[in-house]
PDB file of C-alpha atoms in Angstrom:
ATOM      1  CA  MET A  10      -1.696 -11.671 -33.480  1.00 82.00           C
ATOM      2  CA  ILE A  11      -0.178  -9.279 -30.952  1.00 87.00           C
ATOM      3  CA  PRO A  12       3.477 -10.096 -30.108  1.00 90.00           C
ATOM      4  CA  ILE A  13       4.158 -11.321 -26.585  1.00 91.00           C
ATOM      5  CA  SER A  14       6.565  -8.436 -26.006  1.00 93.00           C
ATOM      6  CA  TYR A  15       3.592  -6.037 -25.938  1.00 95.00           C
ATOM      7  CA  TYR A  16       1.970  -8.073 -23.178  1.00 94.00           C
ATOM      8  CA  PHE A  17       5.270  -8.158 -21.319  1.00 94.00           C
ATOM      9  CA  ALA A  18       5.631  -4.369 -21.583  1.00 96.00           C
ATOM     10  CA  LEU A  19       2.047  -3.748 -20.447  1.00 96.00           C
ATOM     11  CA  SER A  20       2.492  -6.157 -17.554  1.00 96.00           C
ATOM     12  CA  ALA A  21       5.723  -4.434 -16.501  1.00 97.00           C
ATOM     13  CA  ILE A  22       4.019  -1.023 -16.592  1.00 97.00           C
ATOM     14  CA  LEU A  23       1.048  -2.246 -14.544  1.00 97.00           C
ATOM     15  CA  PHE A  24       3.314  -3.958 -12.021  1.00 97.00           C
ATOM     16  CA  SER A  25       5.461  -0.823 -11.691  1.00 97.00           C
ATOM     17  CA  LEU A  26       2.399   1.355 -11.111  1.00 97.00           C
ATOM     18  CA  GLY A  27       1.197  -1.076  -8.446  1.00 96.00           C
ATOM     19  CA  ALA A  28       4.586  -1.138  -6.745  1.00 96.00           C
ATOM     20  CA  LEU A  29       4.705   2.663  -6.749  1.00 96.00           C
ATOM     21  CA  GLY A  30       1.229   2.754  -5.229  1.00 94.00           C
ATOM     22  CA  VAL A  31       2.287   0.412  -2.435  1.00 94.00           C
ATOM     23  CA  LEU A  32       5.472   2.335  -1.709  1.00 94.00           C
ATOM     24  CA  ILE A  33       4.200   5.907  -2.001  1.00 94.00           C
ATOM     25  CA  ARG A  34       0.584   5.997  -0.814  1.00 91.00           C
ATOM     26  CA  ARG A  35      -0.445   6.002   2.865  1.00 87.00           C
ATOM     27  CA  ASN A  36      -4.111   5.024   2.450  1.00 89.00           C
ATOM     28  CA  ALA A  37      -4.752   1.327   3.187  1.00 88.00           C
ATOM     29  CA  ILE A  38      -7.457   0.971   0.513  1.00 90.00           C
ATOM     30  CA  ILE A  39      -5.198   2.476  -2.162  1.00 93.00           C
ATOM     31  CA  ILE A  40      -2.468   0.057  -1.090  1.00 92.00           C
ATOM     32  CA  PHE A  41      -4.902  -2.869  -1.487  1.00 90.00           C
ATOM     33  CA  MET A  42      -5.846  -1.623  -4.949  1.00 93.00           C
ATOM     34  CA  SER A  43      -2.165  -1.371  -5.856  1.00 95.00           C
ATOM     35  CA  VAL A  44      -1.548  -4.943  -4.721  1.00 93.00           C
ATOM     36  CA  GLU A  45      -4.479  -6.066  -6.882  1.00 93.00           C
ATOM     37  CA  LEU A  46      -2.940  -4.196  -9.828  1.00 95.00           C
ATOM     38  CA  MET A  47       0.326  -6.057  -9.306  1.00 95.00           C
ATOM     39  CA  LEU A  48      -1.495  -9.407  -9.130  1.00 94.00           C
ATOM     40  CA  ASN A  49      -3.387  -8.637 -12.333  1.00 94.00           C
ATOM     41  CA  ALA A  50      -0.130  -7.710 -14.060  1.00 96.00           C
ATOM     42  CA  ALA A  51       1.199 -11.155 -13.177  1.00 94.00           C
ATOM     43  CA  ASN A  52      -2.075 -12.715 -14.366  1.00 94.00           C
ATOM     44  CA  LEU A  53      -1.768 -10.944 -17.708  1.00 94.00           C
ATOM     45  CA  LEU A  54       1.703 -12.344 -18.184  1.00 93.00           C
ATOM     46  CA  PHE A  55       0.607 -15.862 -17.191  1.00 93.00           C
ATOM     47  CA  VAL A  56      -2.190 -15.792 -19.768  1.00 94.00           C
ATOM     48  CA  ALA A  57       0.033 -14.313 -22.476  1.00 93.00           C
ATOM     49  CA  PHE A  58       2.733 -16.949 -22.031  1.00 92.00           C
ATOM     50  CA  ALA A  59       0.151 -19.732 -21.824  1.00 92.00           C
ATOM     51  CA  ARG A  60      -1.411 -18.591 -25.082  1.00 92.00           C
ATOM     52  CA  ALA A  61       1.967 -18.232 -26.772  1.00 91.00           C
ATOM     53  CA  HIS A  62       3.002 -21.750 -25.795  1.00 91.00           C
ATOM     54  CA  GLY A  63      -0.436 -23.313 -26.281  1.00 90.00           C
ATOM     55  CA  ALA A  64      -0.686 -24.581 -22.705  1.00 90.00           C
ATOM     56  CA  LEU A  65      -3.517 -24.326 -20.203  1.00 90.00           C
ATOM     57  CA  SER A  66      -1.299 -24.173 -17.118  1.00 89.00           C
ATOM     58  CA  GLY A  67      -1.160 -20.364 -17.249  1.00 88.00           C
ATOM     59  CA  GLN A  68      -4.924 -20.079 -17.039  1.00 90.00           C
ATOM     60  CA  VAL A  69      -4.963 -22.525 -14.117  1.00 92.00           C
ATOM     61  CA  PHE A  70      -2.417 -20.386 -12.269  1.00 90.00           C
ATOM     62  CA  VAL A  71      -4.521 -17.291 -12.979  1.00 93.00           C
ATOM     63  CA  PHE A  72      -7.582 -19.032 -11.569  1.00 94.00           C
ATOM     64  CA  PHE A  73      -5.736 -19.754  -8.319  1.00 93.00           C
ATOM     65  CA  VAL A  74      -4.307 -16.220  -8.142  1.00 92.00           C
ATOM     66  CA  ILE A  75      -7.793 -14.743  -8.577  1.00 94.00           C
ATOM     67  CA  ALA A  76      -9.150 -17.021  -5.824  1.00 94.00           C
ATOM     68  CA  VAL A  77      -6.342 -16.039  -3.439  1.00 92.00           C
ATOM     69  CA  ALA A  78      -6.785 -12.355  -4.329  1.00 91.00           C
ATOM     70  CA  ALA A  79     -10.509 -12.539  -3.577  1.00 93.00           C
ATOM     71  CA  ALA A  80      -9.801 -14.071  -0.163  1.00 93.00           C
ATOM     72  CA  GLU A  81      -7.118 -11.454   0.500  1.00 90.00           C
ATOM     73  CA  VAL A  82      -9.501  -8.633  -0.349  1.00 90.00           C
ATOM     74  CA  ALA A  83     -12.260 -10.037   1.865  1.00 93.00           C
ATOM     75  CA  VAL A  84      -9.960 -10.366   4.889  1.00 94.00           C
ATOM     76  CA  GLY A  85      -8.145  -7.098   4.218  1.00 90.00           C
ATOM     77  CA  LEU A  86     -11.274  -5.021   3.814  1.00 92.00           C
ATOM     78  CA  ALA A  87     -12.735  -6.531   6.977  1.00 94.00           C
ATOM     79  CA  LEU A  88      -9.571  -5.526   8.853  1.00 90.00           C
ATOM     80  CA  ILE A  89      -9.720  -2.015   7.388  1.00 89.00           C
ATOM     81  CA  VAL A  90     -13.358  -1.609   8.448  1.00 91.00           C
ATOM     82  CA  VAL A  91     -12.520  -2.668  12.015  1.00 89.00           C
ATOM     83  CA  ILE A  92      -9.507  -0.343  12.152  1.00 86.00           C
ATOM     84  CA  PHE A  93     -11.582   2.548  10.778  1.00 89.00           C
ATOM     85  CA  ARG A  94     -14.297   1.963  13.380  1.00 90.00           C
ATOM     86  CA  ASN A  95     -11.737   2.049  16.188  1.00 85.00           C
ATOM     87  CA  ARG A  96      -9.422   4.838  14.990  1.00 83.00           C
ATOM     88  CA  LYS A  97     -11.574   6.870  12.509  1.00 85.00           C
ATOM     89  CA  SER A  98      -8.686   6.753  10.034  1.00 84.00           C
ATOM     90  CA  ILE A  99      -7.078   4.255   7.672  1.00 84.00           C
ATOM     91  CA  ASP A 100      -3.743   6.050   7.334  1.00 83.00           C
ATOM     92  CA  ILE A 101      -1.055   3.403   7.743  1.00 81.00           C
ATOM     93  CA  ASP A 102       1.254   5.831   9.537  1.00 79.00           C
ATOM     94  CA  GLU A 103      -1.271   6.009  12.368  1.00 76.00           C
ATOM     95  CA  MET A 104      -1.383   2.211  12.595  1.00 75.00           C
ATOM     96  CA  SER A 105       2.229   2.007  13.714  1.00 71.00           C
ATOM     97  CA  ASN A 106       1.204   1.905  17.368  1.00 66.00           C
ATOM     98  CA  LEU A 107      -0.274  -1.586  16.793  1.00 60.00           C
ATOM     99  CA  LYS A 108       3.219  -2.927  17.421  1.00 59.00           C
ATOM    100  CA  GLY A 109       2.521  -3.214  21.117  1.00 58.00           C
TER     101      GLY A 109
END
């Protein structure tokens, strides 16, 4: 059996990569992918702790996180498509004039 510290380390690495992607990149699709990476890092940790403690609550949380992530992706990609049709770019620096 793999120790839970390995899962924790992998989850921390994945979450850090996702956070770097959100903070550094300017492309909206890359930012969405980075957010998904961060959510999956949290899911990995939920499942690892649930397995280590023999509980099903971790898998239930993961199920809800996956459902919310799917809804977030559907709405986010629809917004990106509309913004791309209007501005011909998905660079988030160019979206700053949406402030009004």
